[in-house]
Coordinates of C-alpha atoms in Angstrom, one line a residue:
X107 CA 0.0 0.0 0.0
X108 CA 1.5 3.3 -1.0
X109 CA 2.0 6.0 1.6
X110 CA -0.8 8.5 1.7
X111 CA -2.0 11.2 4.0
X112 CA -4.5 9.9 6.5
X113 CA -7.3 12.0 5.0
X114 CA -6.8 10.4 1.6
X115 CA -6.9 6.9 3.0
X116 CA -9.9 7.8 5.1
X117 CA -11.7 8.9 2.0
X118 CA -10.8 5.7 0.2
X119 CA -11.9 3.6 3.2
X120 CA -15.2 5.5 3.3
X121 CA -15.8 4.7 -0.4
X122 CA -14.8 1.1 0.1
X123 CA -17.3 0.7 2.9
X124 CA -20.1 2.4 0.8
X125 CA -19.3 0.0 -2.1
X126 CA -19.4 -3.0 0.3
X127 CA -22.9 -1.8 1.6
X128 CA -24.0 -1.6 -2.0
X129 CA -22.8 -5.1 -2.8
X130 CA -24.5 -6.6 0.3
X131 CA -27.7 -4.9 -0.8
X132 CA -27.3 -6.4 -4.3
X133 CA -27.0 -9.8 -2.7
X134 CA -30.2 -9.2 -0.7
X135 CA -31.9 -8.3 -4.0
X136 CA -30.5 -11.4 -5.6
X137 CA -32.0 -13.6 -2.9
X138 CA -35.4 -11.9 -3.4
X139 CA -35.2 -12.3 -7.2
X140 CA -34.5 -16.0 -7.0
X141 CA -36.9 -16.9 -4.1
X142 CA -34.3 -17.5 -1.4
X143 CA -35.3 -14.7 0.9
X144 CA -36.7 -15.4 4.4
X145 CA -37.1 -13.4 7.6
X146 CA -34.0 -14.8 9.2
X147 CA -31.6 -14.0 6.3
X148 CA -33.2 -10.6 5.8
X149 CA -32.6 -9.7 9.5
X150 CA -29.0 -10.8 9.3
X151 CA -28.3 -8.8 6.1
X152 CA -30.1 -5.6 7.3
X153 CA -28.2 -5.7 10.6
X154 CA -24.9 -5.9 8.7
X155 CA -25.9 -3.1 6.4
X156 CA -27.0 -0.9 9.3
X157 CA -23.8 -1.7 11.2
X158 CA -21.6 -0.8 8.2
X159 CA -23.5 2.5 7.6
X160 CA -23.0 3.5 11.3
X161 CA -19.4 2.3 11.4
X162 CA -16.9 4.7 12.8
X163 CA -13.1 4.6 13.0
X164 CA -12.4 5.6 16.6
X165 CA -9.0 7.0 17.5
X166 CA -8.5 7.5 21.2
X167 CA -5.8 9.9 22.4
X168 CA -4.5 9.2 25.9
X169 CA -2.0 11.1 27.9
X170 CA -1.3 12.8 31.2
X171 CA -1.8 16.6 31.4
X172 CA 0.5 18.9 29.4
X173 CA 1.8 16.3 26.9
X174 CA 0.4 18.2 24.0
X175 CA -2.2 15.7 23.1
X176 CA -4.9 18.1 22.0
X177 CA -2.4 20.1 20.0
X178 CA -1.6 16.8 18.2
X179 CA -5.3 16.3 17.4
X180 CA -5.3 19.8 16.0
X181 CA -2.2 19.2 13.9
X182 CA -3.4 15.8 12.5
X183 CA -7.0 16.6 11.6
X184 CA -8.0 20.3 11.9
X185 CA -5.0 22.4 10.6
X186 CA -6.9 23.4 7.5
X187 CA -9.2 25.6 9.6
X188 CA -6.2 27.9 10.0
X189 CA -6.7 28.2 13.8
X190 CA -6.0 26.2 16.9
X191 CA -9.5 24.7 16.9
X192 CA -9.4 22.8 20.1
X193 CA -8.1 24.6 23.2
X194 CA -4.5 23.5 23.7
X195 CA -2.4 26.6 24.5
X196 CA -0.4 26.7 27.8
X197 CA -2.7 26.6 30.8
X198 CA -5.7 25.7 28.7
X199 CA -5.8 21.9 29.2
X200 CA -9.0 20.1 28.2
X201 CA -10.6 19.0 31.5
X202 CA -13.3 16.6 30.4
X203 CA -13.2 13.5 28.1
X204 CA -14.3 14.7 24.7
X205 CA -15.7 12.8 21.7
X206 CA -15.7 14.4 18.2
X207 CA -17.8 12.9 15.4
X208 CA -20.4 13.9 12.9
X209 CA -24.1 13.5 13.9
X210 CA -25.9 13.9 10.5
X211 CA -29.3 14.2 12.2
X212 CA -28.3 16.3 15.1
X213 CA -26.2 18.9 13.3
X214 CA -23.3 20.9 14.7
X215 CA -23.1 21.3 18.5
X216 CA -21.2 20.8 21.7
X217 CA -23.1 18.9 24.4
X218 CA -21.7 19.1 28.0
X219 CA -22.7 16.8 30.8
X220 CA -22.3 18.5 34.2
X221 CA -19.8 17.0 36.7
X222 CA -22.4 16.4 39.4
X223 CA -24.0 13.7 37.2
X224 CA -21.3 11.4 38.7
X225 CA -23.5 11.2 41.8
X226 CA -26.3 9.6 39.9
X227 CA -26.5 5.8 39.3
X228 CA -26.8 6.3 35.5
X229 CA -24.2 5.3 33.0
X230 CA -22.7 7.6 30.4
X231 CA -24.2 5.4 27.7
X232 CA -27.7 6.1 29.2
X233 CA -27.0 9.8 29.4
X234 CA -26.0 9.9 25.7
X235 CA -29.5 8.6 24.9
X236 CA -31.0 11.6 26.7
X237 CA -29.9 14.9 25.1
X238 CA -32.1 16.9 27.5
X239 CA -29.5 16.2 30.3
X240 CA -26.8 18.0 28.4
X241 CA -26.0 21.6 28.0
X242 CA -26.0 22.3 24.2
X243 CA -24.0 25.0 22.5
X244 CA -24.7 25.3 18.8
X245 CA -21.8 25.6 16.5
X246 CA -21.4 27.5 13.2
X247 CA -19.4 25.0 11.2
X248 CA -18.6 27.7 8.6
X249 CA -16.8 29.9 11.2
X250 CA -13.7 28.3 12.7
X251 CA -13.4 31.4 15.0
X252 CA -16.9 30.9 16.5
X253 CA -16.1 27.2 17.0
X254 CA -12.8 28.0 18.6
X255 CA -14.5 30.4 21.0
X256 CA -17.2 27.8 21.8
X257 CA -14.6 25.1 22.5
X258 CA -13.1 27.2 25.3
X259 CA -15.9 25.8 27.5
X260 CA -14.1 22.5 27.4
X261 CA -11.5 23.8 29.8
X262 CA -13.9 25.4 32.3
X263 CA -13.4 24.8 36.0
X264 CA -15.1 25.9 39.2
X265 CA -14.5 26.1 42.9
X266 CA -16.6 23.7 45.1
X267 CA -16.5 22.6 48.7
X268 CA -13.9 20.0 49.4
X269 CA -16.6 17.6 50.6
X270 CA -18.4 17.7 47.2
X271 CA -15.1 17.2 45.4
X272 CA -14.5 14.2 47.6
X273 CA -17.9 12.7 46.8
X274 CA -17.2 13.2 43.1
X275 CA -13.9 11.3 43.4
X276 CA -12.0 14.5 42.4
X277 CA -10.2 15.1 45.7
X278 CA -7.1 13.2 46.8
X279 CA -5.7 14.4 50.1
X280 CA -2.4 12.6 49.7
X281 CA -1.7 14.1 46.2
X282 CA -2.8 17.5 47.5
X283 CA -0.4 17.3 50.5
X284 CA 2.4 16.5 48.1
X285 CA 1.7 19.9 46.5
X286 CA 1.5 21.6 49.8
X287 CA -2.3 21.9 49.9
X288 CA -3.7 20.7 53.2
X289 CA -7.4 20.9 54.3
X290 CA -8.6 23.6 51.8
X291 CA -12.2 24.8 52.1
X292 CA -12.6 25.0 48.3
X293 CA -11.2 22.8 45.5
X294 CA -11.0 23.5 41.8
X295 CA -12.7 20.8 39.7
X296 CA -13.8 20.6 36.0
X297 CA -17.3 21.9 35.3
X298 CA -18.0 19.1 32.9
X299 CA -17.9 15.3 33.1
X300 CA -18.0 14.6 29.4
X301 CA -18.3 16.5 26.1
X302 CA -19.8 15.5 22.8
X303 CA -18.8 17.5 19.7
X304 CA -20.5 17.2 16.3
X305 CA -19.7 19.1 13.2
X306 CA -19.4 18.3 9.4
X307 CA -15.6 18.1 9.1
X308 CA -14.8 15.9 6.0
X309 CA -13.0 13.3 8.0
X310 CA -15.8 13.1 10.6
X311 CA -18.4 12.8 7.9
X312 CA -16.5 9.9 6.4
X313 CA -16.7 8.0 9.8
X314 CA -13.8 9.2 11.9
X315 CA -14.5 9.6 15.6
X316 CA -11.9 11.0 18.0
X317 CA -11.8 10.4 21.8
X318 CA -9.7 12.9 23.7
X319 CA -9.1 11.7 27.3
X320 CA -7.6 14.2 29.8
X321 CA -5.2 12.7 32.2
X322 CA -4.9 9.9 34.6
X323 CA -7.4 11.4 37.0
X324 CA -10.2 11.2 34.5
X325 CA -9.3 7.6 33.6
X326 CA -9.0 6.7 37.3
X327 CA -12.5 8.0 38.2
X328 CA -14.5 7.1 35.1
X329 CA -14.6 3.3 34.7
X330 CA -16.7 3.5 31.5
X331 CA -13.8 5.3 29.8
X332 CA -11.3 2.5 30.6
X333 CA -13.6 -0.5 30.5
X334 CA -15.8 0.4 27.6
X335 CA -14.7 3.3 25.4
X336 CA -10.9 2.7 25.2
X337 CA -11.2 -1.0 24.4
X338 CA -13.7 -0.3 21.6
X339 CA -11.3 2.2 19.9
X340 CA -9.6 1.0 16.7
X341 CA -6.4 2.7 17.8
X342 CA -5.0 4.2 21.0
X343 CA -2.4 6.9 20.5
X344 CA -0.5 7.3 23.8
X345 CA 1.3 10.6 24.0
X346 CA 4.5 11.3 26.0
X347 CA 6.6 14.4 26.3
X348 CA 10.1 14.0 24.7
X349 CA 11.7 16.2 27.3
X350 CA 10.5 14.1 30.2
X351 CA 10.3 10.6 28.8
X352 CA 8.1 8.0 30.6
X353 CA 7.1 9.3 34.0
X354 CA 5.6 7.3 36.9
X355 CA 2.1 8.5 36.1
X356 CA 2.6 7.8 32.4
X357 CA 3.6 4.3 33.2
X358 CA 0.6 3.7 35.5
X359 CA -1.7 5.0 32.8
X360 CA 0.0 2.8 30.2
X361 CA -0.3 -0.4 32.3
X362 CA -3.7 0.0 33.9
X363 CA -5.7 1.9 31.4
X364 CA -4.2 1.2 28.0
X365 CA -2.3 -2.1 27.7
X366 CA -4.6 -4.2 29.9
X367 CA -7.7 -3.3 28.0
X368 CA -6.2 -4.4 24.8
X369 CA -5.9 -7.9 26.3
X370 CA -2.1 -7.7 26.1
X371 CA -2.4 -7.2 22.3
X372 CA -0.3 -4.3 21.2
X373 CA -2.0 -4.1 17.8
X374 CA -3.6 -0.7 17.3
X375 CA -1.3 1.0 19.8
X376 CA 1.0 3.8 18.9
X377 CA 3.2 5.9 21.1
X378 CA 3.8 9.6 20.2
X379 CA 6.9 11.2 21.8
X380 CA 5.7 14.8 21.5
X381 CA 7.5 18.1 21.9
X382 CA 10.7 17.1 20.2
X383 CA 11.1 20.9 19.4
X384 CA 12.2 21.2 23.0
X385 CA 15.3 19.2 22.0
X386 CA 16.1 21.4 19.0
X387 CA 19.4 23.0 19.6
X388 CA 20.8 25.5 17.1
X389 CA 24.3 25.2 18.7
X390 CA 24.4 21.4 18.3
X391 CA 24.8 19.5 15.0
X392 CA 22.0 17.5 13.4
X393 CA 23.6 14.2 14.3
X394 CA 23.6 15.0 18.0
X395 CA 19.9 15.8 17.8
X396 CA 19.0 12.6 15.9
X397 CA 21.1 10.6 18.4
X398 CA 19.1 12.1 21.3
X399 CA 15.8 11.2 19.7
X400 CA 16.9 7.7 19.0
X401 CA 18.1 7.3 22.6
X402 CA 14.7 8.5 23.9
X403 CA 12.9 6.1 21.5
X404 CA 15.0 3.2 22.7
X405 CA 14.5 4.0 26.4
X406 CA 10.7 4.5 26.0
X407 CA 10.4 1.2 24.0
X408 CA 12.2 -0.7 26.7
X409 CA 10.1 0.8 29.5
X410 CA 6.8 0.3 27.7
X411 CA 7.8 -3.0 26.2
X412 CA 6.8 -2.1 22.6
X413 CA 8.7 -2.2 19.3
X414 CA 10.6 1.0 18.4
X415 CA 8.7 1.2 15.1
X416 CA 5.4 2.2 16.9
X417 CA 7.1 5.1 18.7
X418 CA 6.8 8.4 16.7
X419 CA 8.9 11.4 17.6
X420 CA 6.8 14.5 16.8
X421 CA 6.4 18.2 17.3
X422 CA 2.6 18.7 17.2
X423 CA 3.0 22.5 17.8
X424 CA 5.4 22.9 14.9
X425 CA 3.4 20.6 12.7
X426 CA 0.3 22.7 13.2
X427 CA 2.2 25.9 12.6
X428 CA 3.7 24.4 9.4
X429 CA 0.4 23.3 8.0
X430 CA -1.3 26.6 8.7
X431 CA 1.6 28.5 7.1
X432 CA 2.1 25.9 4.3
X433 CA 5.8 25.6 5.4
X434 CA 6.9 22.2 4.0
X435 CA 10.4 22.4 5.5
X436 CA 9.0 23.0 9.0
X437 CA 6.4 20.2 8.5
X438 CA 9.2 17.8 7.6
X439 CA 11.2 18.8 10.6
X440 CA 8.1 18.2 12.8
X441 CA 8.1 14.5 11.7
X442 CA 4.3 14.3 11.7
X443 CA 4.2 12.4 8.4
X444 CA 5.4 9.1 9.9
X445 CA 2.5 9.1 12.3
X446 CA 0.0 10.0 9.6
X447 CA 1.3 7.2 7.4
X448 CA 1.0 4.7 10.3
X449 CA -2.6 5.7 10.9
X450 CA -3.4 5.5 7.2
X451 CA -1.6 2.3 6.3
X452 CA -2.0 0.3 9.4
X453 CA -5.1 1.3 11.4
X454 CA -7.4 1.6 8.5
X455 CA -6.2 -1.7 7.0
X456 CA -6.8 -3.4 10.3
X457 CA -10.3 -2.0 10.4
X458 CA -11.0 -3.3 6.8
X459 CA -9.8 -6.8 7.8
X460 CA -12.0 -6.7 10.9
X461 CA -15.1 -5.7 8.9
X462 CA -14.5 -8.4 6.3
X463 CA -14.1 -10.9 9.2
X464 CA -17.5 -9.8 10.6
X465 CA -19.1 -10.1 7.1
X466 CA -17.6 -13.5 6.5
X467 CA -18.8 -14.7 10.0
X468 CA -22.3 -13.2 9.7
X469 CA -23.3 -13.7 6.0
X470 CA -20.6 -16.0 4.7
X471 CA -22.7 -19.0 5.6
X472 CA -25.7 -17.5 3.7
X473 CA -23.6 -16.8 0.6
X474 CA -22.1 -20.3 0.8
X475 CA -25.6 -21.7 1.0
X476 CA -26.7 -19.6 -2.0
X477 CA -23.7 -20.8 -3.9
X478 CA -24.4 -24.5 -3.1
X479 CA -28.1 -24.3 -3.9
X480 CA -27.5 -22.4 -7.2
X481 CA -24.8 -24.9 -8.2
X482 CA -27.1 -27.9 -7.4
X483 CA -30.0 -26.4 -9.3
X484 CA -27.9 -25.9 -12.4
X485 CA -26.3 -29.4 -12.2
X486 CA -29.7 -31.0 -11.8
X487 CA -31.1 -29.1 -14.8
X488 CA -28.1 -30.1 -16.9
X489 CA -28.4 -33.7 -15.8
X490 CA -32.1 -33.8 -16.5
X491 CA -31.5 -32.4 -20.0
X492 CA -28.9 -35.0 -20.8
X493 CA -31.1 -37.8 -19.5
X494 CA -34.0 -36.6 -21.6
X495 CA -31.9 -36.5 -24.7
X496 CA -31.0 -40.2 -24.3
X497 CA -34.6 -41.4 -23.6
X498 CA -36.5 -43.2 -26.4
X499 CA -39.9 -41.6 -25.9
X500 CA -41.4 -43.8 -28.6
X501 CA -41.1 -46.7 -26.1
X502 CA -44.2 -46.4 -24.1
X503 CA -43.0 -48.9 -21.5
X504 CA -39.9 -46.6 -20.8
X505 CA -42.0 -43.5 -20.5
X506 CA -44.4 -45.3 -18.2
X507 CA -41.5 -46.5 -16.1
X508 CA -40.1 -42.9 -15.9
X509 CA -43.5 -41.6 -14.8
X510 CA -43.7 -44.2 -12.1
X511 CA -40.2 -43.3 -10.9
X512 CA -41.1 -39.7 -10.7
X513 CA -44.3 -40.4 -8.7
X514 CA -42.2 -42.5 -6.3
X515 CA -39.9 -39.5 -5.9
X516 CA -43.0 -37.4 -5.3
X517 CA -44.1 -39.7 -2.6
X518 CA -40.6 -39.6 -1.1
X519 CA -40.8 -35.9 -1.2
X520 CA -44.1 -35.9 0.8
X521 CA -42.4 -38.2 3.4
X522 CA -39.5 -35.8 3.3
X523 CA -41.7 -32.8 4.2
X524 CA -43.4 -34.8 7.0
X525 CA -40.1 -35.7 8.5
X526 CA -38.8 -32.2 8.2
X527 CA -41.8 -30.8 10.1
X528 CA -41.3 -33.4 12.8
X529 CA -37.6 -32.6 13.1
X530 CA -38.3 -28.9 13.2
X531 CA -40.8 -29.5 16.1
X532 CA -38.1 -31.4 18.1
X533 CA -35.5 -28.8 17.3
X534 CA -37.9 -26.0 18.3
X535 CA -38.3 -27.4 21.9
X536 CA -34.5 -27.8 22.3
X537 CA -33.8 -24.3 20.8
X538 CA -36.3 -22.8 23.2
X539 CA -34.4 -24.3 26.1
X540 CA -31.2 -22.7 24.8
X541 CA -32.8 -19.3 24.4
X542 CA -34.5 -19.5 27.8
X543 CA -31.1 -20.3 29.4
X544 CA -30.1 -16.7 28.7
X545 CA -33.4 -15.2 29.6
X546 CA -33.3 -11.6 30.7
X547 CA -35.4 -12.4 33.8
X548 CA -32.9 -15.0 35.0
X549 CA -30.0 -12.5 34.6
X550 CA -31.8 -9.6 36.1
X551 CA -32.8 -11.7 39.2
X552 CA -29.1 -12.5 39.9
X553 CA -28.0 -8.9 39.3
X554 CA -30.9 -7.4 41.4
X555 CA -30.0 -9.6 44.4
X556 CA -26.3 -8.9 44.2
X557 CA -26.8 -5.1 43.8
X558 CA -29.0 -5.1 46.9
X559 CA -26.2 -6.8 48.8
X560 CA -23.7 -4.4 47.4
X561 CA -25.8 -1.4 48.5
X562 CA -25.6 -2.8 52.1
X563 CA -21.8 -3.2 52.0
X564 CA -20.0 -0.5 53.9
X565 CA -16.5 -1.4 52.7
X566 CA -14.8 -1.9 49.4
X567 CA -13.9 -5.4 50.5
X568 CA -17.6 -6.2 50.9
X569 CA -18.4 -4.8 47.5
X570 CA -15.6 -6.9 46.0
X571 CA -17.0 -10.1 47.6
X572 CA -20.5 -9.4 46.2
X573 CA -19.1 -8.8 42.7
X574 CA -17.3 -12.1 43.0
X575 CA -20.6 -13.7 44.0
X576 CA -22.3 -12.1 41.0
X577 CA -19.8 -13.4 38.5
X578 CA -19.8 -16.9 40.1
X579 CA -23.6 -17.0 39.6
X580 CA -23.4 -15.7 36.1
X581 CA -20.7 -18.3 35.3
X582 CA -23.1 -21.1 36.6
X583 CA -25.9 -19.7 34.4
X584 CA -23.5 -19.7 31.4
X585 CA -22.3 -23.2 32.1
X586 CA -26.0 -24.4 32.0
X587 CA -26.2 -22.7 28.6
X588 CA -23.0 -24.5 27.5
X589 CA -24.6 -27.9 28.3
X590 CA -27.8 -27.1 26.4
X591 CA -25.8 -25.6 23.5
X592 CA -23.8 -28.8 23.1
X593 CA -27.0 -30.9 23.1
X594 CA -28.6 -28.5 20.5
X595 CA -25.6 -28.7 18.3
X596 CA -25.7 -32.5 18.3
X597 CA -29.4 -32.4 17.3
X598 CA -28.8 -30.0 14.4
X599 CA -26.0 -32.2 13.1
X600 CA -28.2 -35.3 13.3
X601 CA -31.1 -33.7 11.4
X602 CA -28.7 -32.6 8.6
X603 CA -27.1 -36.0 8.5
X604 CA -30.5 -37.7 8.2
X605 CA -31.5 -35.6 5.2
X606 CA -28.2 -36.1 3.6
X607 CA -28.2 -39.9 4.1
X608 CA -31.9 -40.7 3.5
X609 CA -32.9 -38.2 0.8
X610 CA -29.6 -37.5 -1.0
X611 CA -29.6 -33.8 -0.2
X612 CA -26.4 -31.9 -1.0
X613 CA -24.5 -31.7 2.2
X614 CA -24.3 -28.2 3.7
X615 CA -22.4 -28.1 6.9
X616 CA -24.8 -26.6 9.4
X617 CA -23.9 -23.3 11.1
X618 CA -23.4 -24.2 14.7
X619 CA -24.0 -21.9 17.6
X620 CA -21.0 -21.2 19.8
X621 CA -20.9 -19.9 23.3
X622 CA -17.2 -19.9 23.9
X623 CA -16.4 -16.3 23.1
X624 CA -19.2 -15.2 25.5
X625 CA -17.5 -17.2 28.3
X626 CA -14.1 -15.6 27.5
X627 CA -15.6 -12.0 27.5
X628 CA -17.4 -12.6 30.8
X629 CA -14.2 -13.8 32.4
X630 CA -12.3 -10.8 31.1
X631 CA -14.8 -8.3 32.6
X632 CA -13.9 -9.2 36.2
X633 CA -10.2 -9.2 35.4
X634 CA -10.5 -5.7 33.9
X635 CA -12.5 -4.5 36.9
X636 CA -10.0 -5.9 39.4
X637 CA -7.1 -4.2 37.7
X638 CA -9.0 -0.9 37.6
X639 CA -10.0 -1.2 41.3
X640 CA -6.5 -2.0 42.5
X641 CA -4.8 0.7 40.3
X642 CA -2.8 3.2 42.3
X643 CA -5.2 6.1 41.7
X644 CA -8.3 4.2 42.7
X645 CA -6.6 2.6 45.7
X646 CA -5.4 6.0 46.9
X647 CA -8.8 7.6 46.6
X648 CA -11.1 4.7 47.6
X649 CA -14.0 7.0 46.8
X650 CA -17.3 5.2 47.1
X651 CA -18.6 7.0 44.0
X652 CA -15.7 5.5 41.9
X653 CA -16.2 2.0 43.3
X654 CA -19.9 2.1 42.6
X655 CA -19.4 3.4 39.1
X656 CA -16.9 0.6 38.5
X657 CA -19.2 -2.1 39.6
X658 CA -22.2 -0.6 37.8
X659 CA -20.0 -0.6 34.6
X660 CA -19.1 -4.2 35.1
X661 CA -22.8 -5.2 35.6
X662 CA -23.9 -3.3 32.5
X663 CA -21.1 -5.1 30.5
X664 CA -22.0 -8.5 31.8
X665 CA -25.7 -7.9 31.1
X666 CA -24.9 -6.8 27.6
X667 CA -22.8 -9.9 26.9
X668 CA -25.5 -12.2 28.0
X669 CA -28.1 -10.1 26.1
X670 CA -26.1 -10.6 23.0
X671 CA -25.8 -14.3 23.7
X672 CA -29.6 -14.5 24.0
X673 CA -30.1 -12.5 20.8
X674 CA -27.6 -14.6 18.9
X675 CA -29.2 -17.8 20.1
X676 CA -32.6 -16.6 18.9
X677 CA -31.2 -15.6 15.5
X678 CA -29.3 -18.9 15.1
X679 CA -32.3 -21.1 16.1
X680 CA -34.6 -19.2 13.7
X681 CA -32.3 -19.8 10.7
X682 CA -30.2 -22.9 11.2
X683 CA -32.7 -25.2 9.4
X684 CA -33.4 -22.7 6.6
X685 CA -30.9 -24.4 4.2
X686 CA -32.8 -27.7 4.5
X687 CA -36.0 -25.9 3.8
X688 CA -34.6 -24.3 0.7
X689 CA -33.3 -27.7 -0.5
X690 CA -36.8 -29.2 0.1
X691 CA -38.4 -26.4 -2.0
X692 CA -35.8 -26.9 -4.7
X693 CA -36.4 -30.7 -4.6
X694 CA -40.2 -30.1 -5.0
X695 CA -39.6 -27.7 -7.9
X696 CA -37.3 -30.2 -9.7
X697 CA -39.8 -33.1 -9.3
X698 CA -42.8 -31.1 -10.5
X699 CA -40.8 -29.8 -13.5
X700 CA -39.8 -33.3 -14.6
X701 CA -43.3 -34.7 -14.1
X702 CA -44.8 -31.9 -16.1
X703 CA -42.3 -32.5 -18.9
X704 CA -42.9 -36.2 -19.0
X705 CA -46.7 -35.6 -19.2
X706 CA -46.3 -33.2 -22.1
X707 CA -44.0 -35.6 -24.0
X708 CA -46.3 -38.5 -23.3
X709 CA -49.3 -36.6 -24.6
X710 CA -47.6 -35.5 -27.8
X711 CA -44.6 -37.4 -29.1
X712 CA -44.2 -34.8 -31.9
X713 CA -43.1 -32.2 -29.3
X714 CA -40.0 -33.9 -28.0
X715 CA -37.6 -31.7 -29.9
X716 CA -39.5 -28.6 -28.7
X717 CA -39.6 -29.8 -25.1
X718 CA -35.9 -30.5 -25.1
X719 CA -35.3 -27.0 -26.6
X720 CA -37.5 -25.6 -23.8
X721 CA -35.3 -27.4 -21.2
X722 CA -32.2 -26.0 -22.8
X723 CA -33.7 -22.5 -22.6
X724 CA -34.4 -23.0 -18.9
X725 CA -30.7 -23.4 -18.3
X726 CA -30.0 -19.7 -19.3
X727 CA -31.7 -18.1 -16.2
X728 CA -29.9 -20.6 -14.0
X729 CA -26.6 -19.7 -15.6
X730 CA -27.5 -16.0 -15.2
X731 CA -28.3 -16.6 -11.5
X732 CA -25.0 -18.3 -11.0
X733 CA -23.0 -15.6 -12.8
X734 CA -24.7 -12.8 -10.9
X735 CA -23.8 -14.5 -7.6
X736 CA -20.2 -15.0 -8.8
X737 CA -19.8 -11.2 -9.3
X738 CA -21.3 -10.5 -5.9
X739 CA -19.0 -13.0 -4.1
X740 CA -16.0 -11.5 -5.9
X741 CA -17.1 -7.9 -5.0
X742 CA -17.5 -9.0 -1.3
X743 CA -14.1 -10.6 -1.3
X744 CA -15.5 -13.6 0.5
X745 CA -13.7 -16.9 0.6
X746 CA -16.4 -19.1 -0.9
X747 CA -15.8 -22.0 -3.2
X748 CA -16.4 -20.9 -6.8
X749 CA -19.6 -21.9 -8.5

């Protein structure tokens, strides 16, 4: 892949995704055109299309205060505005976590959630679904100056009583004492807990979303950031200051809030060593400057345990200035291009691969089924034509024998249908047991009881014991589902094998429901929460509001995992026997077509040539059906056996 600016690659990615949506919609139309549509496949296809259309590439920028993170965002994405769009000048540090994206329906705005909302037992995700709870400032997207002025609200702070700051998890006596602050009456805190920014910047319109997280304190007091938002980002850009290297708080943030939530996987992680302009020395030669940077990269790589090729020395400040002034020499000296190329050529490619993996997983089976059925129909039609060409239709005994054979096949088909209905009834009972094993009522009963016990706990230890109890009970529930899943899988395989063996159906490997990844995700949740709870920042504060938010976040994640398992079980059980149903319909169509042809030939021996010509003509739409599907499969880049 050739090196390109991130904005060019983002544009290409956006076009690729739009073409993929168009291809999947063509496949849906193809299924409708050739009578293969059903409610199950339609739901799957529409869910994929909706998911692709709503897809965002999320880049999360993580750093301690004063690392130049927001300036880096300005330099990478918003330099063409000609101003420092997001507040990043000295002393103007963004105080609240901020998301930037394009909300086509909502327009251009800043939405700000007040800091006191931390005291409510409501998740950020729930707040996002209720715009009335946010202060909205409308933006004029045609005026960078107006937007720049509006964005100053992101750095707003206020003085509150120390007791309130303590309740909010924003006061730490030990840290304050280290700064010489002891027992103050008032404490300065951020005005806002979270900020949402929407405006029609070209990159944002193409699906880019930016998460700007302000410092260890925000990550240490907002479990949803660490446990939900950062893990879902396609890339995390961790920003250091070149003049200080990796500090103690940098390292804590890296271990507890970045690395752990990538599951130990360093893919999608980049480290920016910002402020290299502080190392520029007009009295030193260029070699000395390069050696200093290489030394810092090597030291940082060893400390963070990453490869040196994902550490990018940059001067965000000089890069922004260079882009605004169109100074190519200064832009080159800022070294921003290497980071832009990494984002363009690595992160976007990874996202493409992930989306293709999702499509292969979710509709690959449907496409394979379509391919097999289409191929079988064409082969049967060709076989029938060749057989008819060899038959002596003047021999009445032979035609009578053929008619009798086809009636036997028709009777077999009726038995086939009867057996299918019986098998479907047996499967329906088993599938309902599987779906019920994830029932919302069961899960909510467990969670309700545990939350009640948690509310009575006066200590963090008590809360911890209750969360362990919750996860033990959810594990037991999931284990029951595993046993039922295994029995259901055996039944599906037996039904498919019966129809393959007894009725000669083309073997289509049934799509089997899997519960394993839900088990893995559920186990990871408690591990993530434990690391968060025992992190230095949380341990030092031990604020009840932080601990409660942590456990609320874990409960929401656990419930969502089991809700997805329930939904997937329903979707799977509704569609797993559909390929057999399609083969039965195809079998019926084939029998009826041959009987009709035999009757016509038997009634009028003179029409044999015409009837054979008619059979040959019927091959054309089948070939067209096959060729259309070939084009769709190739356009989707799916690994399906050729027709």
